[in-house]
Amino acid sequence: MSPSAKGGTGCAARPSIGFRAKGLFPRTVCRRTLFAAAEIRAKSFGDSSTSLLGAFHPKCGGGMLNYRAFRTIAAVSIVAMVSGCGGGGSSSGGGAVTVPPTPTPTPTPTPTPTPTPTGSVFSVGAGAAIIGTVTFDSNKNGVFGDVIPSGDTVFRDVYVYSNTSGQFGPVTIDGNDGKEVTVNPTEAMRAVGVDMLSGYYLAYLSAPKGATNLSPVTTLLRSIDDDLVAANTGLGLSAREISSFAAVAAMSSNNADTAALGRRVTAYNLKLSALAPLSRPSDQGVQPDSSIIFDTFQATIGEQFRSGRVDLNNASAIRSLLEHMPLTTRFASPDARRAIADLLARYGSAVDQYLTEPRRAADVQHGYRLVVLPTILDVIMGRNSTADADSITIESMLTSFREFAEIPAPKIETRPYSYLPVLVLHSLVAVTDLRSIDRIALSGIVTLRADCSLGNGNNSPPFCNDSGISGIGIVGVDRNELKVTSIRVPDKFSGRLSVSLAPSGEITLRRLNGTVGLVWFEYDVAHTGGLKATGRTYVRLGLSN
């Protein structure tokens, strides 16, 4: 795919991205602003900043995306016209004279038209399919989402959208101008998006030039021929095979061997995802229910995959990785790193046992986000002892996975279109949240603010990690236009948790009777443009100091 050349770069950045009050269409913004907003949103772990928007500003090269079916372009063949002639004659008297025939010209061969690239089908996934934005390094400078001016021309990185199956191509649309583009694996790629089964946001999955698949394991690869890293995953696949194997889709294959390989690769991706938050710079906080970021993943632990086999069910192998991760090396004691490695090894074994069908990947992700990662963070920061991590067994994790199976998947409306298997319409995704009432909170009360001005933290409202989807891209939700309209505590938790919603939008959580454990309440959230969603907020009662 060649770089997209367009003229003009200028338009002023809009301060926010959101839905219009009428019509529910996303406001148009400059593409450069969108990429900057995506960087902010991802790096702030799902706070009030915005994410990518499937639209662009008219002054940046065009109008809104055109969702009509693409026109069929007929191929034109050039045919050389060939003619021949011949003859003969006679005369009376003096005898016959033979006239040699005129030679027939050698036919000019029909030129072979330059073949039009047929394109490839690409996929994005981790535990499940990811709907989001994929950026190609079209100008081949190693930077994603930038613009390179050259005289009167600018070269922009092409960006496209994956659908609800996590797929795009062979023909899709360029988010820069809404024009059709045939995509081929000729450039490196990077993706951000929402997990279709759990709703969680993942950012900066990458893949090298030549790949047609993006996942956590492809993020470790430096090139399509990085077979040393591929071999040390123990998956039995070359780097090129890993980069073209759509593991999420393969889990649903009718071929037993293909489905088994799909489960094995998906399980490995889930285990790698569990390490990603620990690879973040030590001065950036980690919130269990916010974005998982992979931008430092390869640099942090990639070299360990060149040193030998990395079995993510083996505590010693995981301990070696933790010794190179900023969060664990700066804050965690040696015994804490031991306990964390042991816990992640048991988590890996639990994933292998539980992931027998595709939909179970969401249960695993909830288990990691709501049980495993909060415990790890408590141990790292010294809020809890290593005994808390040691007490989480494989069986207790399997029990948690089964309990989290009741969490509803995101409700995303879909409609078929001719050039994409599925087109996503307007949806608001209420992502599962986690809050905590610690043991040291003597009053047993935590108040959640009405807005996300301070990001997504323990005192933030439930919608600070929610996402919006419009057209075929991820939309940044202006969280100033979101409001919790109602809350409900299930009867089974009514004696353990009290939740009240004030007219101001503040929510008060009360721990009742000194209860210890994990409970939840349900909330309804509404956008000023009319979109609504229902989500869950889990509350850890007395589980940390």
XYZ file of N, CA and C in Angstrom, residues 119-294:
528
model
N -5.057 -7.458 -2.184
C -5.313 -7.119 -0.791
C -5.370 -8.343 0.097
N -5.357 -8.093 1.389
C -5.376 -9.161 2.378
C -6.430 -8.871 3.432
N -6.873 -9.924 4.089
C -7.768 -9.772 5.239
C -6.910 -9.752 6.497
N -7.055 -8.721 7.296
C -6.280 -8.547 8.519
C -7.169 -8.813 9.727
N -6.533 -9.101 10.865
C -7.290 -9.333 12.095
C -6.556 -8.720 13.278
N -7.348 -8.297 14.271
C -6.807 -7.729 15.505
C -7.484 -8.436 16.666
N -6.703 -8.957 17.598
C -7.316 -9.656 18.728
C -6.318 -9.923 19.825
N -6.837 -10.134 21.009
C -6.026 -10.549 22.162
C -6.740 -11.735 22.790
N -7.668 -11.472 23.728
C -8.507 -12.543 24.225
C -9.718 -12.741 23.339
N -10.145 -11.648 22.717
C -11.290 -11.679 21.797
C -11.001 -10.710 20.671
N -11.930 -10.620 19.711
C -11.764 -9.679 18.614
C -11.741 -8.257 19.165
N -10.968 -7.398 18.515
C -10.854 -6.000 18.934
C -11.393 -5.114 17.825
N -12.353 -4.280 18.168
C -12.859 -3.281 17.226
C -12.143 -1.973 17.542
N -11.504 -1.406 16.526
C -10.726 -0.213 16.795
C -10.095 0.359 15.552
N -8.998 1.042 15.749
C -8.302 1.743 14.676
C -6.917 1.152 14.495
N -6.566 0.855 13.261
C -5.256 0.302 12.925
C -4.534 1.306 12.037
N -3.330 1.673 12.446
C -2.533 2.646 11.698
C -1.368 1.944 11.023
N -1.204 2.197 9.732
C -0.066 1.683 8.970
C 1.033 2.743 8.944
N 2.267 2.308 9.043
C 3.391 3.227 8.900
C 3.631 3.459 7.405
N 2.686 4.148 6.769
C 2.686 4.289 5.312
C 3.884 5.074 4.805
N 4.319 6.079 5.557
C 5.470 6.849 5.108
C 6.798 6.255 5.580
N 6.699 5.090 6.246
C 7.862 4.249 6.559
C 8.973 4.974 7.325
N 8.565 5.791 8.296
C 9.573 6.480 9.105
C 9.601 5.973 10.541
N 8.859 4.895 10.818
C 8.880 4.314 12.151
C 8.011 5.008 13.167
N 7.261 6.021 12.738
C 6.365 6.761 13.637
C 4.937 6.565 13.138
N 4.022 6.290 14.045
C 2.640 6.026 13.645
C 1.779 7.278 13.805
N 0.979 7.546 12.753
C 0.009 8.629 12.829
C 0.568 10.000 12.537
N 1.741 10.079 11.888
C 2.329 11.380 11.640
C 2.088 11.827 10.206
N 2.482 13.056 9.911
C 2.343 13.641 8.583
C 3.708 14.173 8.160
N 4.155 13.813 6.956
C 5.433 14.281 6.440
C 5.179 15.201 5.249
N 5.475 16.499 5.374
C 5.296 17.401 4.229
C 6.445 17.247 3.240
N 6.134 17.361 1.960
C 7.140 17.299 0.906
C 6.686 18.214 -0.225
N 7.163 19.457 -0.202
C 6.715 20.431 -1.179
C 5.235 20.734 -0.993
N 4.493 20.566 -2.071
C 3.049 20.815 -2.005
C 2.275 19.567 -1.598
N 2.980 18.506 -1.272
C 2.331 17.236 -0.952
C 2.636 16.851 0.489
N 1.691 16.201 1.114
C 1.945 15.648 2.441
C 1.683 14.150 2.390
N 2.490 13.400 3.104
C 2.344 11.959 3.170
C 1.854 11.585 4.558
N 0.672 11.030 4.612
C 0.046 10.679 5.877
C 0.040 9.160 6.049
N 0.170 8.722 7.285
C -0.019 7.302 7.571
C -1.487 6.952 7.387
N -1.740 5.912 6.616
C -3.102 5.435 6.413
C -3.609 4.803 7.709
N -4.840 5.096 8.078
C -5.437 4.385 9.202
C -6.826 3.904 8.811
N -7.154 2.712 9.270
C -8.405 2.053 8.908
C -9.056 1.516 10.176
N -10.218 0.889 10.014
C -10.985 0.435 11.167
C -11.246 -1.065 11.102
N -11.089 -1.729 12.220
C -11.484 -3.131 12.296
C -12.947 -3.208 12.704
N -13.613 -4.283 12.283
C -15.037 -4.410 12.588
C -15.249 -5.264 13.839
N -16.484 -5.641 14.101
C -16.789 -6.377 15.327
C -16.231 -7.790 15.336
N -15.724 -8.235 14.198
C -15.011 -9.511 14.152
C -13.510 -9.307 14.281
N -13.101 -8.061 14.499
C -11.688 -7.740 14.596
C -10.990 -7.761 13.259
N -11.727 -7.670 12.150
C -11.148 -7.808 10.822
C -11.281 -6.530 10.004
N -10.427 -6.405 8.982
C -10.585 -5.387 7.953
C -9.858 -5.874 6.708
N -10.219 -5.305 5.551
C -9.610 -5.706 4.285
C -10.411 -6.827 3.606
N -10.022 -7.147 2.351
C -8.908 -6.583 1.601
C -9.129 -5.155 1.106
N -10.406 -4.758 0.968
C -10.708 -3.371 0.604
C -11.450 -2.745 1.769
N -10.988 -1.591 2.189
C -11.640 -0.873 3.277
C -11.556 0.608 2.956
N -11.696 1.470 3.947
C -11.608 2.900 3.691
C -10.500 3.512 4.518
N -9.846 4.509 3.934
C -8.804 5.250 4.621
C -9.478 6.305 5.490
N -9.184 6.286 6.780
C -9.802 7.240 7.687
C -9.431 8.676 7.413
N -8.377 8.908 6.615
C -7.988 10.279 6.295
C -9.012 10.978 5.429
N -9.520 10.258 4.418
C -10.374 10.924 3.442
C -11.620 10.124 3.070
N -11.802 8.959 3.662
C -12.996 8.185 3.369
C -12.962 7.472 2.038
N -11.805 7.463 1.366
C -11.705 6.796 0.074
C -11.325 5.333 0.264
N -11.745 4.516 -0.702
C -11.424 3.103 -0.597
C -9.926 2.882 -0.764
N -9.433 1.882 -0.076
C -8.027 1.555 -0.142
C -7.887 0.043 -0.042
N -6.998 -0.496 -0.850
C -6.684 -1.922 -0.781
C -5.505 -2.104 0.158
N -5.690 -2.914 1.181
C -4.650 -3.051 2.194
C -3.845 -4.329 1.968
N -2.537 -4.180 2.058
C -1.603 -5.282 1.914
C -0.572 -5.214 3.039
N 0.036 -6.338 3.386
C 0.985 -6.346 4.506
C 2.351 -5.798 4.118
N 2.389 -4.531 3.721
C 3.631 -3.926 3.249
C 4.221 -2.928 4.227
N 3.562 -2.696 5.362
C 4.078 -1.766 6.361
C 3.805 -2.308 7.758
N 4.572 -1.817 8.725
C 4.299 -2.138 10.124
C 2.974 -1.506 10.545
N 2.353 -2.063 11.578
C 1.029 -1.609 12.002
C 0.972 -1.441 13.515
N 0.015 -0.625 13.963
C -0.268 -0.492 15.390
C -1.765 -0.289 15.565
N -2.331 -0.855 16.633
C -3.781 -0.831 16.820
C -4.165 -0.406 18.233
N -5.310 0.251 18.323
C -5.968 0.522 19.600
C -7.430 0.152 19.441
N -8.074 -0.289 20.529
C -9.490 -0.621 20.393
C -10.080 -1.288 21.610
N -11.323 -1.705 21.450
C -12.135 -2.274 22.521
C -12.311 -3.772 22.302
N -12.086 -4.543 23.346
C -12.326 -5.981 23.312
C -13.823 -6.225 23.204
N -14.217 -6.987 22.186
C -15.645 -7.138 21.897
C -16.407 -7.930 22.959
N -15.748 -8.777 23.718
C -16.447 -9.585 24.721
C -16.426 -8.959 26.106
N -15.324 -8.296 26.470
C -15.215 -7.735 27.816
C -15.440 -6.236 27.862
N -15.213 -5.541 26.735
C -15.350 -4.091 26.696
C -14.097 -3.344 27.109
N -13.075 -4.030 27.608
C -11.861 -3.352 28.052
C -11.088 -2.781 26.864
N -10.339 -1.718 27.134
C -9.612 -0.984 26.105
C -8.153 -1.422 26.087
N -7.629 -1.763 24.905
C -6.231 -2.125 24.739
C -5.593 -1.166 23.742
N -4.350 -0.803 23.991
C -3.702 0.188 23.139
C -2.303 -0.247 22.741
N -1.969 0.040 21.472
C -0.631 -0.110 20.922
C -0.189 -1.558 20.764
N -1.127 -2.425 20.421
C -0.720 -3.713 19.885
C -0.054 -3.432 18.547
N 1.015 -4.136 18.248
C 1.729 -3.853 17.006
C 2.086 -5.143 16.278
N 2.494 -4.983 15.036
C 2.922 -6.122 14.220
C 3.899 -5.614 13.177
N 4.871 -6.438 12.801
C 5.891 -5.985 11.842
C 5.385 -5.999 10.407
N 6.156 -5.384 9.539
C 5.881 -5.423 8.103
C 5.788 -6.874 7.650
N 4.748 -7.179 6.880
C 4.525 -8.536 6.403
C 3.452 -9.272 7.170
N 3.021 -8.714 8.305
C 2.015 -9.372 9.146
C 0.605 -9.021 8.690
N -0.324 -9.942 8.932
C -1.748 -9.667 8.708
C -2.539 -9.846 9.997
N -1.850 -10.007 11.091
C -2.504 -10.213 12.380
C -1.781 -9.377 13.431
N -2.549 -8.712 14.304
C -1.991 -7.958 15.420
C -2.490 -8.564 16.717
N -1.578 -8.802 17.657
C -1.928 -9.406 18.936
C -0.805 -9.116 19.929
N -0.960 -9.469 21.191
C 0.147 -9.280 22.131
C 1.428 -9.989 21.706
N 1.322 -11.215 21.173
C 2.551 -11.937 20.811
C 3.228 -11.322 19.591
N 2.466 -10.771 18.630
C 3.122 -10.099 17.500
C 3.797 -8.812 17.946
N 3.336 -8.250 19.072
C 3.948 -7.031 19.597
C 5.384 -7.280 20.051
N 5.721 -8.525 20.345
C 7.085 -8.870 20.750
C 8.044 -8.959 19.567
N 7.524 -9.096 18.353
C 8.362 -9.365 17.186
C 8.973 -8.083 16.626
N 10.262 -8.155 16.315
C 10.926 -7.024 15.676
C 10.751 -7.045 14.169
N 10.607 -8.234 13.612
C 10.430 -8.373 12.170
C 9.641 -9.640 11.891
N 9.254 -9.792 10.636
C 8.484 -10.959 10.225
C 9.335 -12.223 10.267
N 10.640 -12.070 10.376
C 11.545 -13.226 10.439
C 12.174 -13.389 11.822
N 11.543 -12.828 12.837
C 12.072 -12.891 14.208
C 11.767 -14.261 14.818
N 12.359 -15.290 14.231
C 12.007 -16.666 14.617
C 12.552 -17.075 15.974
N 13.579 -16.402 16.466
C 14.104 -16.744 17.788
C 13.067 -16.434 18.857
N 12.475 -15.255 18.785
C 11.419 -14.899 19.736
C 10.229 -15.837 19.577
N 9.842 -16.105 18.342
C 8.703 -16.996 18.096
C 8.948 -18.372 18.697
N 10.142 -18.902 18.502
C 10.461 -20.235 19.031
C 10.406 -20.257 20.553
N 10.849 -19.165 21.183
C 10.912 -19.146 22.644
C 9.559 -18.916 23.314
N 8.518 -18.650 22.531
C 7.170 -18.638 23.106
C 6.676 -20.060 23.359
N 7.257 -21.032 22.643
C 6.827 -22.411 22.794
C 5.538 -22.738 22.074
N 5.091 -21.856 21.190
C 3.837 -22.088 20.470
C 4.008 -23.021 19.276
N 5.243 -23.278 18.875
C 5.477 -24.163 17.747
C 5.220 -23.513 16.410
N 5.253 -22.187 16.348
C 5.009 -21.452 15.113
C 6.187 -20.542 14.827
N 6.464 -20.321 13.543
C 7.483 -19.350 13.155
C 6.921 -17.942 13.340
N 7.781 -16.946 13.243
C 7.328 -15.557 13.358
C 6.326 -15.223 12.259
N 6.592 -15.728 11.066
C 5.674 -15.458 9.952
C 4.324 -16.134 10.188
N 4.335 -17.328 10.746
C 3.074 -18.026 11.022
C 2.293 -17.326 12.139
N 2.995 -16.886 13.176
C 2.330 -16.154 14.253
C 1.701 -14.878 13.715
N 2.400 -14.233 12.783
C 1.948 -12.943 12.254
C 0.801 -13.060 11.263
N 0.459 -14.262 10.876
C -0.655 -14.443 9.942
C -1.772 -15.315 10.515
N -1.607 -15.768 11.762
C -2.583 -16.684 12.355
C -3.577 -15.900 13.206
N -4.840 -15.877 12.778
C -5.902 -15.184 13.508
C -6.444 -16.132 14.581
N -5.842 -16.091 15.760
C -6.139 -17.081 16.789
C -7.573 -16.999 17.282
N -8.111 -15.788 17.425
C -9.477 -15.641 17.937
C -10.471 -16.333 17.010
N -10.345 -16.082 15.714
C -11.242 -16.730 14.743
C -10.996 -18.226 14.697
N -9.741 -18.642 14.844
C -9.413 -20.066 14.756
C -10.079 -20.889 15.846
N -10.339 -20.293 17.001
C -10.988 -21.029 18.095
C -12.355 -21.565 17.696
N -12.980 -20.926 16.714
C -14.313 -21.353 16.262
C -14.251 -22.263 15.049
N -13.061 -22.689 14.660
C -12.909 -23.541 13.482
C -13.526 -24.921 13.705
N -14.043 -25.490 12.620
C -14.566 -26.861 12.678
C -13.457 -27.902 12.690
N -12.254 -27.456 12.340
C -11.104 -28.344 12.375
C -10.564 -28.385 13.802
N -10.530 -29.544 14.395
C -10.159 -29.674 15.808
C -8.743 -29.180 16.071
N -7.812 -29.479 15.167
C -6.425 -29.060 15.364
C -6.291 -27.540 15.282
N -6.997 -26.946 14.320
C -6.950 -25.487 14.183
C -7.554 -24.812 15.406
N -8.687 -25.327 15.883
C -9.338 -24.756 17.063
C -8.441 -24.882 18.293
N -7.764 -26.015 18.433
C -6.874 -26.218 19.580
C -5.700 -25.241 19.530
N -5.140 -25.036 18.331
C -4.057 -24.072 18.197
C -4.551 -22.664 18.498
N -5.767 -22.349 18.052
C -6.347 -21.036 18.344
C -6.469 -20.797 19.841
N -6.900 -21.809 20.584
C -7.017 -21.674 22.039
C -5.647 -21.509 22.689
N -4.653 -22.247 22.185
C -3.326 -22.175 22.782
C -2.698 -20.795 22.567
N -2.829 -20.255 21.359
C -2.265 -18.935 21.080
C -3.041 -17.860 21.834
N -4.364 -17.971 21.894
C -5.163 -16.993 22.618
C -4.828 -17.008 24.109
N -4.644 -18.193 24.666
C -4.251 -18.301 26.073
C -2.916 -17.609 26.312
N -1.980 -17.797 25.388
C -0.673 -17.148 25.538
C -0.819 -15.625 25.459
N -1.691 -15.147 24.571
C -1.943 -13.709 24.470
C -2.549 -13.154 25.760
N -3.447 -13.915 26.387
C -4.025 -13.475 27.660
C -2.964 -13.401 28.756
N -2.044 -14.336 28.748
C -0.972 -14.322 29.755
C -0.015 -13.151 29.511
N 0.285 -12.880 28.242
C 1.121 -11.721 27.934
C 0.425 -10.425 28.343
N -0.884 -10.346 28.113
C -1.638 -9.151 28.507
C -1.566 -8.914 30.005
N -1.479 -9.994 30.774
C -1.389 -9.860 32.231
C -0.063 -9.242 32.660
N 0.968 -9.339 31.820
C 2.273 -8.762 32.135
C 2.381 -7.302 31.699
N 1.561 -6.896 30.728
C 1.696 -5.564 30.135
C 1.602 -4.424 31.153
N 0.635 -4.432 32.098
C 0.588 -3.313 33.052
C 1.860 -3.175 33.884
N 2.545 -4.277 34.139
C 3.753 -4.235 34.946
C 4.947 -3.724 34.151
N 4.812 -3.635 32.820
C 5.891 -3.142 31.979
C 5.841 -1.634 31.801
N 4.848 -0.991 32.400
C 4.703 0.458 32.272
C 5.791 1.177 33.065
N 6.130 2.410 32.685
C 7.079 3.197 33.483
C 6.604 3.301 34.928
N 7.531 3.258 35.855
C 7.173 3.185 37.273
C 6.501 4.435 37.793
N 6.600 5.559 37.060
C 5.969 6.786 37.546
C 4.560 6.969 37.009
N 4.053 5.973 36.291
C 2.679 6.036 35.790
C 1.839 4.988 36.507
N 0.779 5.442 37.143
C -0.063 4.530 37.906
C -0.805 3.549 37.028
N -1.241 2.478 37.641
C -2.004 1.442 36.940
C -3.336 1.284 37.635
N -4.412 1.400 36.898
C -5.752 1.186 37.426
C -6.287 -0.093 36.792
N -6.713 -1.073 37.589
C -7.084 -2.384 37.022
C -8.163 -2.346 35.951
N -9.090 -1.380 36.025
C -10.202 -1.392 35.071
C -9.982 -0.447 33.889
N -8.760 0.083 33.742
C -8.482 1.006 32.645
C -7.688 0.328 31.536
N -7.155 1.147 30.634
C -6.474 0.629 29.450
C -5.270 -0.237 29.799
N -5.076 -1.271 29.002
C -3.819 -2.017 29.038
C -2.985 -1.526 27.861
N -1.786 -1.029 28.178
C -0.950 -0.364 27.187
C 0.255 -1.241 26.863
N 0.548 -1.371 25.570
C 1.634 -2.245 25.134
C 2.807 -1.474 24.524
